[in-house]
Structure formats: C-alpha cells, structure tokens
C-alpha cells in the first residue's frame, strides 16, 4: 500500500486531518490486543470538507430503479506474473446473491454486472472504469481491488462510491472510497500525525512482549509497496523494534534471481540476519523468497501477508511462517465466520477460502450494510451523506474489525490477526484484535 503523492485533484489527496494536542510518548496500550469495535482514535479527527471527490453527483439516481440497484466490480483477476485476486469476484457475487435471496436491500435487488478484469494493465484499468460508469451506469463499484489507480479520475468526476480492500492508493484522501480496513496507504502528511500499531502488535505477540529485536521489511518496486514498507517501519519503531532493512527492490514482475535480495537481508543487522522479516509481495514472490531464505539457513521469524492460501499447504519451506491478516481467518469458529463458510458452501462450493475471495465477500457485505443504512429513499448523494456523516461505522463481530467514517478515509483501522503455518495447516495464533491509533 502507498502514500498518495503527486496525483490529480480527483485522486486521493492527503488532506482532511486536523491535529489536536498530543502526548510525546506512545501509550503502551496501543500495542495491547483489544476489542475490534471500540478502538481509540487517539483524538485524531478528520475534516471531510478537505477530502477529495466531495461534489454532488450529476446523475444522482444513476443505477437506481424502484426494484434494483446496479453494481459492478473491478479487479485484477489475472496478471502477467500469474498472481492475481481471482476469487474476489466469486466472493462478492455470492454475498450479493444471499442479499437477493433474503429479499434484497430496502426492497431493491442487487443488479450485479460482474467484476471486470484489468489484468494489471493501467490503461485497461482506466478504460474499464469508464465503461462501468458510462455504459453500465453503475451506482457503485464493488469490489474494487486493483494495483492501479487509473479508475480514480472517472469515479471521482462522476461521484461513484467504491468498496473493496486497500490494494492501491486510491482509497485514501477522498469521500467515495470505502475500504473494509480503511486507508492502508496514508499520505505522508497524515503519517506524521498518526499511526497504527500494526506490525508492532504482531511483533509483541511473536516475541512474547520483548522489544529491541531487529526487523527487515522488503517489498515490490511500486508506490503502494514503498509506502507500506515505510509505514510498517514506523509502526515497528514506535513499538520498540529496530528496523535494519526497509527496501523495495523486487520488480512487480517477480523475482528471477533472489540471491542479491536474500544476501542483503540476511546481512542487514551488522552482518547478521535480522530477528524477523516481513515480506510485502504477492503469493508467487513470497513462495520463491521464502524458499531462498530457508535455503540460505535463515532461522528467524517470517511474517508474510500473501502466504494464506489452502493451495500452499504442500510447500514445506512455508512451515513455521506467520501470516498477517486484516480479518479473522477461515479457521475461526466465530458465528460470522461460520456464516461466511456456509455461504461459500451454498453458493460457490468449489471456491477455496483465499484472502481475495474473503475480501470480495466482505467488500460486498460492507456495501449491503451501507445500502441498508442509507434507507429506501436512495440517491448517490444521500448514500454518501449517510456514510460520511461522522456516525457511520461498519464491522462484523469477531470477523472484521470496525471502520469509522470519515476517519478511515485517511488512516487504516488499528487491527490485525495472525495465523501460523504449522504441519501443513494454518493455526490461529492471534485472534483478530485492535490496538489504538498512535499519536507519536
């Protein structure tokens, strides 16, 4: 994920934050695992009038009839290197299908036109966004899960709300983007004022509360990855850990030879290997890098957001790796996760419970929730007014931590979960929990 720098006025600017007085020290409870619905904002507030895309819709009833509301998705379901967010389309479709089977939302069915695949092509990303708005006339885009932000100019100019997972910078700094975890790529201006506990909370778990350990962060040579690495480094430092490597040398096409990267990481602590490594890449690169690190003799902790997929269980080198998650894993037995698994079994029995599939499901669930809250008398403007009023929150007990709006247009919620891959199975080693936002 990444900061929004140098983008157009219709993109996710970094404004909107005000800065009340703050303590010079980081409260210890920021890194304590707490409830997922009552996390503290640490006094950090957002002025929605300073956020982008705040105009009135030219066609406020776009995509709305008496009996339906039209929605379409945009994601990279394929890509040049084989990694993708395939499954996001299935997760969204089945959640919308359940809503329709239950009678719709406020008397309207979801007219879902499907998820367009941009193939990780920036030009196609922009073209498909225009098609969804100009030809399909969608009320909203859900799910939206791309690496590129070519979509943003069209959605902003036409005031098209979008819902998804923060896989690009477009979810930050505007009033129309709603990520299920909030803005994961805060601007540099926001990052100077507030942070999230994120990796610090997980490091405390891995090292049983001990601080002072060393950490390496590695990612793709992309804007989104560069800002993720920067923000993770800040989180770790605030939690009392020493970041000895935070670079993004890996091309988005993937690794052809991992030797140089592995050597740089495993000697980054004054010639020694760091105590932990966080790999912020995709599934294919994560597997290759993990195999190379294990072959080099690395024995430390590995934290890998991409390594949660049932198809990876046959890869022995992934044993004893830790997976960072933004919501409860499929291994959770909470009522909400039990319902999710039942929905997949009923509507898409062949779909694996991957991160993209669950992200698509929760994105659709958030849209359904927002539509319900907006009421029967629906327009684009009334819908966005409801969501950005200062009272709208969305979360699912013990499954998806709360987001609070408009606050989470500029910062992510301070919440995380973790599973550990052990003996060819995932084990929930930190239940979904939240710290608090941090005013460093």
GROMACS .gro file of C-alpha atoms in nm:
model
  440
    1UNK     CA    1   0.000   0.000   0.000
    2UNK     CA    2   0.126   0.353  -0.056
    3UNK     CA    3   0.105   0.722   0.001
    4UNK     CA    4  -0.086   0.940  -0.237
    5UNK     CA    5   0.170   1.177  -0.380
    6UNK     CA    6   0.152   1.385  -0.693
    7UNK     CA    7  -0.192   1.265  -0.802
    8UNK     CA    8  -0.467   1.473  -0.962
    9UNK     CA    9  -0.729   1.668  -0.772
   10UNK     CA   10  -0.973   1.385  -0.835
   11UNK     CA   11  -0.740   1.142  -0.666
   12UNK     CA   12  -0.682   1.061  -0.303
   13UNK     CA   13  -0.523   1.371  -0.159
   14UNK     CA   14  -0.364   1.359   0.183
   15UNK     CA   15  -0.567   1.636   0.345
   16UNK     CA   16  -0.858   1.633   0.580
   17UNK     CA   17  -0.672   1.585   0.906
   18UNK     CA   18  -0.669   1.822   1.200
   19UNK     CA   19  -0.411   1.795   1.473
   20UNK     CA   20  -0.512   1.842   1.838
   21UNK     CA   21  -0.250   1.839   2.113
   22UNK     CA   22  -0.074   1.510   2.160
   23UNK     CA   23   0.147   1.331   2.407
   24UNK     CA   24   0.515   1.296   2.316
   25UNK     CA   25   0.511   0.934   2.431
   26UNK     CA   26   0.339   0.632   2.280
   27UNK     CA   27   0.086   0.477   2.518
   28UNK     CA   28   0.169   0.115   2.592
   29UNK     CA   29  -0.191   0.004   2.545
   30UNK     CA   30  -0.160   0.098   2.177
   31UNK     CA   31   0.008  -0.242   2.131
   32UNK     CA   32  -0.227  -0.440   2.354
   33UNK     CA   33  -0.480  -0.667   2.183
   34UNK     CA   34  -0.819  -0.511   2.249
   35UNK     CA   35  -1.180  -0.512   2.121
   36UNK     CA   36  -1.245  -0.482   1.748
   37UNK     CA   37  -1.529  -0.228   1.771
   38UNK     CA   38  -1.425   0.027   2.034
   39UNK     CA   39  -1.065   0.103   1.937
   40UNK     CA   40  -0.943   0.452   2.019
   41UNK     CA   41  -0.882   0.721   1.758
   42UNK     CA   42  -0.633   0.888   1.999
   43UNK     CA   43  -0.802   1.222   1.943
   44UNK     CA   44  -0.724   1.225   1.571
   45UNK     CA   45  -1.001   1.389   1.368
   46UNK     CA   46  -1.075   1.436   1.000
   47UNK     CA   47  -1.233   1.736   0.830
   48UNK     CA   48  -1.438   1.582   0.545
   49UNK     CA   49  -1.460   1.916   0.364
   50UNK     CA   50  -1.088   1.888   0.292
   51UNK     CA   51  -1.115   1.546   0.128
   52UNK     CA   52  -1.134   1.499  -0.249
   53UNK     CA   53  -1.434   1.391  -0.460
   54UNK     CA   54  -1.686   1.575  -0.246
   55UNK     CA   55  -1.910   1.724  -0.515
   56UNK     CA   56  -2.269   1.640  -0.594
   57UNK     CA   57  -2.343   1.370  -0.848
   58UNK     CA   58  -2.451   1.492  -1.192
   59UNK     CA   59  -2.686   1.194  -1.211
   60UNK     CA   60  -2.787   1.122  -0.851
   61UNK     CA   61  -3.021   0.836  -0.941
   62UNK     CA   62  -2.767   0.657  -1.160
   63UNK     CA   63  -2.817   0.281  -1.148
   64UNK     CA   64  -3.125   0.301  -0.924
   65UNK     CA   65  -3.474   0.175  -1.005
   66UNK     CA   66  -3.768   0.102  -0.778
   67UNK     CA   67  -3.664  -0.263  -0.760
   68UNK     CA   68  -3.288  -0.271  -0.812
   69UNK     CA   69  -2.952  -0.100  -0.769
   70UNK     CA   70  -2.677  -0.168  -1.021
   71UNK     CA   71  -2.327  -0.258  -0.906
   72UNK     CA   72  -2.014  -0.372  -1.090
   73UNK     CA   73  -1.664  -0.467  -0.980
   74UNK     CA   74  -1.308  -0.402  -1.096
   75UNK     CA   75  -1.007  -0.615  -1.003
   76UNK     CA   76  -0.700  -0.784  -1.142
   77UNK     CA   77  -0.826  -1.139  -1.179
   78UNK     CA   78  -0.526  -1.222  -1.399
   79UNK     CA   79  -0.178  -1.073  -1.427
   80UNK     CA   80   0.144  -1.112  -1.628
   81UNK     CA   81   0.323  -1.295  -1.345
   82UNK     CA   82   0.033  -1.528  -1.261
   83UNK     CA   83  -0.052  -1.378  -0.921
   84UNK     CA   84  -0.397  -1.226  -0.901
   85UNK     CA   85  -0.700  -1.151  -0.688
   86UNK     CA   86  -0.907  -1.421  -0.856
   87UNK     CA   87  -1.182  -1.527  -0.618
   88UNK     CA   88  -1.273  -1.171  -0.527
   89UNK     CA   89  -1.538  -1.184  -0.798
   90UNK     CA   90  -1.683  -1.506  -0.659
   91UNK     CA   91  -1.690  -1.380  -0.301
   92UNK     CA   92  -1.875  -1.063  -0.398
   93UNK     CA   93  -2.121  -1.239  -0.625
   94UNK     CA   94  -2.228  -1.493  -0.364
   95UNK     CA   95  -2.273  -1.228  -0.095
   96UNK     CA   96  -2.493  -1.025  -0.328
   97UNK     CA   97  -2.683  -1.344  -0.413
   98UNK     CA   98  -2.758  -1.406  -0.047
   99UNK     CA   99  -2.884  -1.049  -0.012
  100UNK     CA  100  -3.117  -1.103  -0.308
  101UNK     CA  101  -3.237  -1.437  -0.173
  102UNK     CA  102  -3.324  -1.261   0.153
  103UNK     CA  103  -3.545  -1.016  -0.036
  104UNK     CA  104  -3.293  -0.754  -0.138
  105UNK     CA  105  -3.198  -0.438   0.049
  106UNK     CA  106  -3.477  -0.193   0.132
  107UNK     CA  107  -3.688  -0.356  -0.137
  108UNK     CA  108  -3.418  -0.350  -0.404
  109UNK     CA  109  -3.226  -0.642  -0.552
  110UNK     CA  110  -2.857  -0.609  -0.636
  111UNK     CA  111  -2.819  -0.594  -1.014
  112UNK     CA  112  -2.458  -0.719  -1.021
  113UNK     CA  113  -2.296  -0.689  -1.364
  114UNK     CA  114  -1.986  -0.882  -1.257
  115UNK     CA  115  -1.621  -0.796  -1.198
  116UNK     CA  116  -1.415  -0.654  -1.483
  117UNK     CA  117  -1.057  -0.785  -1.506
  118UNK     CA  118  -0.792  -0.519  -1.575
  119UNK     CA  119  -0.512  -0.778  -1.595
  120UNK     CA  120  -0.286  -0.534  -1.403
  121UNK     CA  121  -0.283  -0.308  -1.710
  122UNK     CA  122  -0.307   0.063  -1.611
  123UNK     CA  123  -0.466   0.166  -1.941
  124UNK     CA  124  -0.724  -0.109  -1.924
  125UNK     CA  125  -0.795  -0.017  -1.562
  126UNK     CA  126  -0.897   0.333  -1.666
  127UNK     CA  127  -1.095   0.209  -1.967
  128UNK     CA  128  -1.294  -0.041  -1.764
  129UNK     CA  129  -1.380   0.221  -1.504
  130UNK     CA  130  -1.521   0.444  -1.779
  131UNK     CA  131  -1.719   0.150  -1.918
  132UNK     CA  132  -1.871   0.070  -1.579
  133UNK     CA  133  -1.982   0.432  -1.535
  134UNK     CA  134  -2.070   0.541  -1.887
  135UNK     CA  135  -2.207   0.220  -2.036
  136UNK     CA  136  -2.324   0.013  -1.741
  137UNK     CA  137  -2.430   0.319  -1.541
  138UNK     CA  138  -2.346   0.154  -1.209
  139UNK     CA  139  -2.450   0.313  -0.881
  140UNK     CA  140  -2.130   0.190  -0.715
  141UNK     CA  141  -1.822  -0.023  -0.782
  142UNK     CA  142  -1.782  -0.324  -0.553
  143UNK     CA  143  -1.549  -0.491  -0.516
  144UNK     CA  144  -1.267  -0.267  -0.635
  145UNK     CA  145  -0.933  -0.445  -0.585
  146UNK     CA  146  -0.661  -0.335  -0.829
  147UNK     CA  147  -0.297  -0.231  -0.811
  148UNK     CA  148  -0.354   0.059  -1.050
  149UNK     CA  149  -0.550   0.377  -0.985
  150UNK     CA  150  -0.646   0.470  -1.340
  151UNK     CA  151  -1.009   0.424  -1.230
  152UNK     CA  152  -0.999   0.710  -0.984
  153UNK     CA  153  -1.036   1.008  -1.216
  154UNK     CA  154  -1.357   0.870  -1.369
  155UNK     CA  155  -1.509   0.760  -1.038
  156UNK     CA  156  -1.427   1.092  -0.875
  157UNK     CA  157  -1.564   1.310  -1.157
  158UNK     CA  158  -1.884   1.107  -1.167
  159UNK     CA  159  -1.909   1.065  -0.787
  160UNK     CA  160  -1.920   0.686  -0.793
  161UNK     CA  161  -1.874   0.523  -0.449
  162UNK     CA  162  -1.643   0.221  -0.443
  163UNK     CA  163  -1.587  -0.054  -0.189
  164UNK     CA  164  -1.308  -0.306  -0.152
  165UNK     CA  165  -0.974  -0.384   0.004
  166UNK     CA  166  -0.680  -0.142   0.013
  167UNK     CA  167  -0.468  -0.289  -0.266
  168UNK     CA  168  -0.395   0.053  -0.418
  169UNK     CA  169  -0.354   0.416  -0.314
  170UNK     CA  170  -0.696   0.530  -0.433
  171UNK     CA  171  -0.877   0.452  -0.109
  172UNK     CA  172  -0.711   0.738   0.075
  173UNK     CA  173  -0.797   1.105   0.099
  174UNK     CA  174  -1.136   1.109  -0.075
  175UNK     CA  175  -1.501   1.075   0.020
  176UNK     CA  176  -1.603   0.799  -0.223
  177UNK     CA  177  -1.360   0.514  -0.145
  178UNK     CA  178  -1.450   0.274   0.136
  179UNK     CA  179  -1.202   0.001   0.219
  180UNK     CA  180  -1.300  -0.278   0.457
  181UNK     CA  181  -0.990  -0.194   0.663
  182UNK     CA  182  -0.975   0.180   0.596
  183UNK     CA  183  -0.697   0.369   0.420
  184UNK     CA  184  -0.394   0.140   0.427
  185UNK     CA  185  -0.177   0.390   0.242
  186UNK     CA  186  -0.196   0.717   0.436
  187UNK     CA  187  -0.034   1.027   0.293
  188UNK     CA  188   0.296   1.146   0.432
  189UNK     CA  189   0.120   1.441   0.594
  190UNK     CA  190  -0.119   1.210   0.780
  191UNK     CA  191   0.158   0.968   0.871
  192UNK     CA  192   0.342   1.247   1.053
  193UNK     CA  193   0.038   1.295   1.276
  194UNK     CA  194  -0.094   0.947   1.343
  195UNK     CA  195  -0.003   0.581   1.302
  196UNK     CA  196  -0.138   0.234   1.365
  197UNK     CA  197   0.014  -0.040   1.584
  198UNK     CA  198   0.000  -0.299   1.302
  199UNK     CA  199   0.328  -0.486   1.285
  200UNK     CA  200   0.421  -0.374   1.637
  201UNK     CA  201   0.123  -0.559   1.781
  202UNK     CA  202   0.225  -0.877   1.599
  203UNK     CA  203   0.592  -0.846   1.694
  204UNK     CA  204   0.491  -0.822   2.059
  205UNK     CA  205   0.300  -1.146   2.009
  206UNK     CA  206   0.584  -1.327   1.830
  207UNK     CA  207   0.849  -1.225   2.080
  208UNK     CA  208   0.628  -1.259   2.389
  209UNK     CA  209   0.636  -0.888   2.466
  210UNK     CA  210   1.011  -0.849   2.425
  211UNK     CA  211   1.121  -0.535   2.240
  212UNK     CA  212   1.459  -0.440   2.093
  213UNK     CA  213   1.457  -0.716   1.831
  214UNK     CA  214   1.563  -0.643   1.473
  215UNK     CA  215   1.335  -0.641   1.170
  216UNK     CA  216   1.371  -0.634   0.791
  217UNK     CA  217   1.097  -0.518   0.553
  218UNK     CA  218   1.102  -0.599   0.182
  219UNK     CA  219   0.857  -0.526  -0.098
  220UNK     CA  220   0.790  -0.457  -0.463
  221UNK     CA  221   0.930  -0.159  -0.650
  222UNK     CA  222   0.589   0.009  -0.665
  223UNK     CA  223   0.436   0.311  -0.496
  224UNK     CA  224   0.192   0.104  -0.296
  225UNK     CA  225   0.467  -0.125  -0.164
  226UNK     CA  226   0.706   0.161  -0.091
  227UNK     CA  227   0.456   0.331   0.134
  228UNK     CA  228   0.362   0.003   0.302
  229UNK     CA  229   0.727  -0.056   0.386
  230UNK     CA  230   0.763   0.300   0.513
  231UNK     CA  231   0.454   0.271   0.733
  232UNK     CA  232   0.545  -0.073   0.867
  233UNK     CA  233   0.890   0.061   0.956
  234UNK     CA  234   0.730   0.343   1.151
  235UNK     CA  235   0.496   0.103   1.332
  236UNK     CA  236   0.782  -0.126   1.431
  237UNK     CA  237   0.996   0.161   1.554
  238UNK     CA  238   0.714   0.302   1.766
  239UNK     CA  239   0.671  -0.044   1.920
  240UNK     CA  240   1.036  -0.058   2.022
  241UNK     CA  241   1.193  -0.264   1.743
  242UNK     CA  242   1.497  -0.182   1.531
  243UNK     CA  243   1.440  -0.175   1.155
  244UNK     CA  244   1.766  -0.275   0.986
  245UNK     CA  245   1.637  -0.311   0.630
  246UNK     CA  246   1.339  -0.143   0.464
  247UNK     CA  247   1.369  -0.155   0.088
  248UNK     CA  248   1.158  -0.233  -0.218
  249UNK     CA  249   1.399  -0.384  -0.473
  250UNK     CA  250   1.172  -0.651  -0.622
  251UNK     CA  251   1.018  -0.583  -0.965
  252UNK     CA  252   0.642  -0.629  -0.984
  253UNK     CA  253   0.701  -0.896  -1.250
  254UNK     CA  254   0.857  -1.110  -0.974
  255UNK     CA  255   1.198  -1.243  -0.882
  256UNK     CA  256   1.414  -1.414  -1.140
  257UNK     CA  257   1.714  -1.447  -0.910
  258UNK     CA  258   1.670  -1.395  -0.535
  259UNK     CA  259   2.040  -1.417  -0.444
  260UNK     CA  260   2.112  -1.045  -0.413
  261UNK     CA  261   1.796  -0.969  -0.215
  262UNK     CA  262   1.846  -1.262   0.022
  263UNK     CA  263   2.212  -1.169   0.082
  264UNK     CA  264   2.122  -0.808   0.154
  265UNK     CA  265   1.850  -0.903   0.402
  266UNK     CA  266   2.041  -1.175   0.584
  267UNK     CA  267   2.341  -0.947   0.647
  268UNK     CA  268   2.143  -0.633   0.728
  269UNK     CA  269   2.192  -0.647   1.105
  270UNK     CA  270   2.559  -0.555   1.108
  271UNK     CA  271   2.648  -0.862   0.901
  272UNK     CA  272   2.394  -1.083   1.078
  273UNK     CA  273   2.041  -1.184   0.991
  274UNK     CA  274   1.753  -0.988   1.150
  275UNK     CA  275   1.527  -1.150   1.406
  276UNK     CA  276   1.224  -1.115   1.179
  277UNK     CA  277   1.147  -1.045   0.813
  278UNK     CA  278   0.823  -0.902   0.676
  279UNK     CA  279   0.768  -0.983   0.307
  280UNK     CA  280   0.517  -0.747   0.142
  281UNK     CA  281   0.489  -0.909  -0.200
  282UNK     CA  282   0.246  -1.142  -0.378
  283UNK     CA  283   0.197  -1.518  -0.345
  284UNK     CA  284   0.441  -1.625  -0.617
  285UNK     CA  285   0.718  -1.396  -0.494
  286UNK     CA  286   0.655  -1.484  -0.130
  287UNK     CA  287   0.697  -1.854  -0.204
  288UNK     CA  288   1.018  -1.801  -0.402
  289UNK     CA  289   1.169  -1.563  -0.146
  290UNK     CA  290   1.077  -1.790   0.146
  291UNK     CA  291   1.233  -2.090  -0.023
  292UNK     CA  292   1.552  -1.892  -0.087
  293UNK     CA  293   1.566  -1.761   0.271
  294UNK     CA  294   1.524  -2.111   0.413
  295UNK     CA  295   1.788  -2.246   0.174
  296UNK     CA  296   2.026  -1.976   0.300
  297UNK     CA  297   1.982  -2.108   0.653
  298UNK     CA  298   1.763  -1.829   0.786
  299UNK     CA  299   1.602  -1.936   1.117
  300UNK     CA  300   1.423  -1.619   1.224
  301UNK     CA  301   1.057  -1.521   1.217
  302UNK     CA  302   0.885  -1.474   0.880
  303UNK     CA  303   0.571  -1.261   0.850
  304UNK     CA  304   0.402  -1.289   0.512
  305UNK     CA  305   0.061  -1.137   0.433
  306UNK     CA  306   0.039  -1.321   0.099
  307UNK     CA  307   0.100  -1.671   0.235
  308UNK     CA  308  -0.259  -1.754   0.329
  309UNK     CA  309  -0.398  -1.993   0.071
  310UNK     CA  310  -0.503  -2.360   0.108
  311UNK     CA  311  -0.303  -2.442  -0.207
  312UNK     CA  312   0.023  -2.353  -0.031
  313UNK     CA  313  -0.001  -2.632   0.225
  314UNK     CA  314   0.220  -2.864   0.020
  315UNK     CA  315   0.517  -2.624   0.027
  316UNK     CA  316   0.739  -2.744   0.311
  317UNK     CA  317   0.952  -2.427   0.325
  318UNK     CA  318   0.646  -2.232   0.439
  319UNK     CA  319   0.626  -2.433   0.759
  320UNK     CA  320   0.657  -2.213   1.069
  321UNK     CA  321   0.583  -1.893   0.877
  322UNK     CA  322   0.339  -1.639   1.013
  323UNK     CA  323   0.065  -1.482   0.806
  324UNK     CA  324  -0.061  -1.129   0.876
  325UNK     CA  325  -0.434  -1.094   0.819
  326UNK     CA  326  -0.668  -0.795   0.834
  327UNK     CA  327  -0.970  -1.003   0.936
  328UNK     CA  328  -1.043  -1.335   1.104
  329UNK     CA  329  -0.914  -1.642   0.918
  330UNK     CA  330  -1.127  -1.926   0.788
  331UNK     CA  331  -1.001  -2.128   1.085
  332UNK     CA  332  -1.202  -1.903   1.319
  333UNK     CA  333  -1.516  -2.057   1.467
  334UNK     CA  334  -1.693  -1.726   1.534
  335UNK     CA  335  -2.060  -1.706   1.428
  336UNK     CA  336  -1.980  -1.459   1.149
  337UNK     CA  337  -1.704  -1.675   1.004
  338UNK     CA  338  -1.927  -1.980   1.033
  339UNK     CA  339  -2.187  -1.790   0.829
  340UNK     CA  340  -1.928  -1.688   0.570
  341UNK     CA  341  -1.817  -2.050   0.526
  342UNK     CA  342  -2.178  -2.162   0.496
  343UNK     CA  343  -2.240  -1.900   0.226
  344UNK     CA  344  -1.941  -2.020   0.025
  345UNK     CA  345  -2.051  -2.382   0.066
  346UNK     CA  346  -2.402  -2.300  -0.055
  347UNK     CA  347  -2.337  -2.057  -0.340
  348UNK     CA  348  -1.981  -2.139  -0.455
  349UNK     CA  349  -1.886  -2.484  -0.322
  350UNK     CA  350  -1.580  -2.509  -0.547
  351UNK     CA  351  -1.425  -2.180  -0.435
  352UNK     CA  352  -1.130  -2.200  -0.196
  353UNK     CA  353  -1.137  -1.967   0.103
  354UNK     CA  354  -0.849  -1.749  -0.008
  355UNK     CA  355  -0.775  -1.393   0.103
  356UNK     CA  356  -0.910  -1.243  -0.225
  357UNK     CA  357  -1.229  -1.449  -0.201
  358UNK     CA  358  -1.292  -1.335   0.155
  359UNK     CA  359  -1.200  -0.975   0.067
  360UNK     CA  360  -1.457  -0.980  -0.214
  361UNK     CA  361  -1.720  -1.119   0.023
  362UNK     CA  362  -1.656  -0.858   0.292
  363UNK     CA  363  -1.647  -0.576   0.035
  364UNK     CA  364  -1.991  -0.679  -0.086
  365UNK     CA  365  -2.111  -0.717   0.273
  366UNK     CA  366  -1.998  -0.363   0.351
  367UNK     CA  367  -2.186  -0.229   0.050
  368UNK     CA  368  -2.501  -0.418   0.154
  369UNK     CA  369  -2.467  -0.275   0.506
  370UNK     CA  370  -2.419   0.078   0.374
  371UNK     CA  371  -2.716   0.044   0.140
  372UNK     CA  372  -2.932  -0.071   0.431
  373UNK     CA  373  -2.826   0.227   0.644
  374UNK     CA  374  -2.895   0.472   0.359
  375UNK     CA  375  -3.263   0.376   0.354
  376UNK     CA  376  -3.526   0.337   0.087
  377UNK     CA  377  -3.513   0.697  -0.044
  378UNK     CA  378  -3.183   0.644  -0.222
  379UNK     CA  379  -2.965   0.872  -0.431
  380UNK     CA  380  -2.589   0.879  -0.475
  381UNK     CA  381  -2.574   1.198  -0.269
  382UNK     CA  382  -2.794   1.072   0.015
  383UNK     CA  383  -2.593   0.750   0.025
  384UNK     CA  384  -2.259   0.931   0.061
  385UNK     CA  385  -2.405   1.178   0.310
  386UNK     CA  386  -2.508   0.887   0.532
  387UNK     CA  387  -2.166   0.722   0.514
  388UNK     CA  388  -1.964   1.041   0.568
  389UNK     CA  389  -2.184   1.194   0.837
  390UNK     CA  390  -1.949   1.102   1.120
  391UNK     CA  391  -2.173   0.835   1.268
  392UNK     CA  392  -2.138   0.550   1.017
  393UNK     CA  393  -1.931   0.252   1.126
  394UNK     CA  394  -1.903  -0.091   0.975
  395UNK     CA  395  -1.767  -0.409   1.126
  396UNK     CA  396  -1.866  -0.770   1.188
  397UNK     CA  397  -1.827  -0.916   1.538
  398UNK     CA  398  -1.519  -1.141   1.569
  399UNK     CA  399  -1.470  -1.143   1.192
  400UNK     CA  400  -1.397  -0.795   1.054
  401UNK     CA  401  -1.285  -0.508   1.274
  402UNK     CA  402  -1.480  -0.183   1.270
  403UNK     CA  403  -1.405   0.104   1.038
  404UNK     CA  404  -1.524   0.453   1.129
  405UNK     CA  405  -1.609   0.716   0.870
  406UNK     CA  406  -1.487   0.964   0.759
  407UNK     CA  407  -1.184   0.889   0.981
  408UNK     CA  408  -1.085   0.579   0.787
  409UNK     CA  409  -1.067   0.769   0.460
  410UNK     CA  410  -0.720   0.879   0.572
  411UNK     CA  411  -0.591   0.603   0.804
  412UNK     CA  412  -0.635   0.228   0.848
  413UNK     CA  413  -0.806   0.077   1.149
  414UNK     CA  414  -0.552  -0.036   1.414
  415UNK     CA  415  -0.646  -0.402   1.388
  416UNK     CA  416  -0.485  -0.728   1.283
  417UNK     CA  417  -0.489  -1.106   1.315
  418UNK     CA  418  -0.231  -1.376   1.259
  419UNK     CA  419  -0.214  -1.743   1.169
  420UNK     CA  420   0.094  -1.964   1.174
  421UNK     CA  421   0.153  -2.234   0.917
  422UNK     CA  422   0.239  -2.548   1.115
  423UNK     CA  423   0.246  -2.910   0.998
  424UNK     CA  424   0.065  -2.825   0.673
  425UNK     CA  425  -0.217  -2.639   0.839
  426UNK     CA  426  -0.295  -2.286   0.949
  427UNK     CA  427  -0.332  -2.227   1.322
  428UNK     CA  428  -0.489  -1.909   1.458
  429UNK     CA  429  -0.212  -1.762   1.677
  430UNK     CA  430  -0.360  -1.417   1.728
  431UNK     CA  431  -0.732  -1.367   1.711
  432UNK     CA  432  -0.850  -1.054   1.536
  433UNK     CA  433  -0.780  -0.768   1.774
  434UNK     CA  434  -0.724  -0.393   1.776
  435UNK     CA  435  -0.480  -0.164   1.949
  436UNK     CA  436  -0.538   0.210   1.919
  437UNK     CA  437  -0.427   0.478   1.683
  438UNK     CA  438  -0.097   0.632   1.788
  439UNK     CA  439  -0.007   0.998   1.823
  440UNK     CA  440   0.374   0.976   1.822
   0.00000   0.00000   0.00000
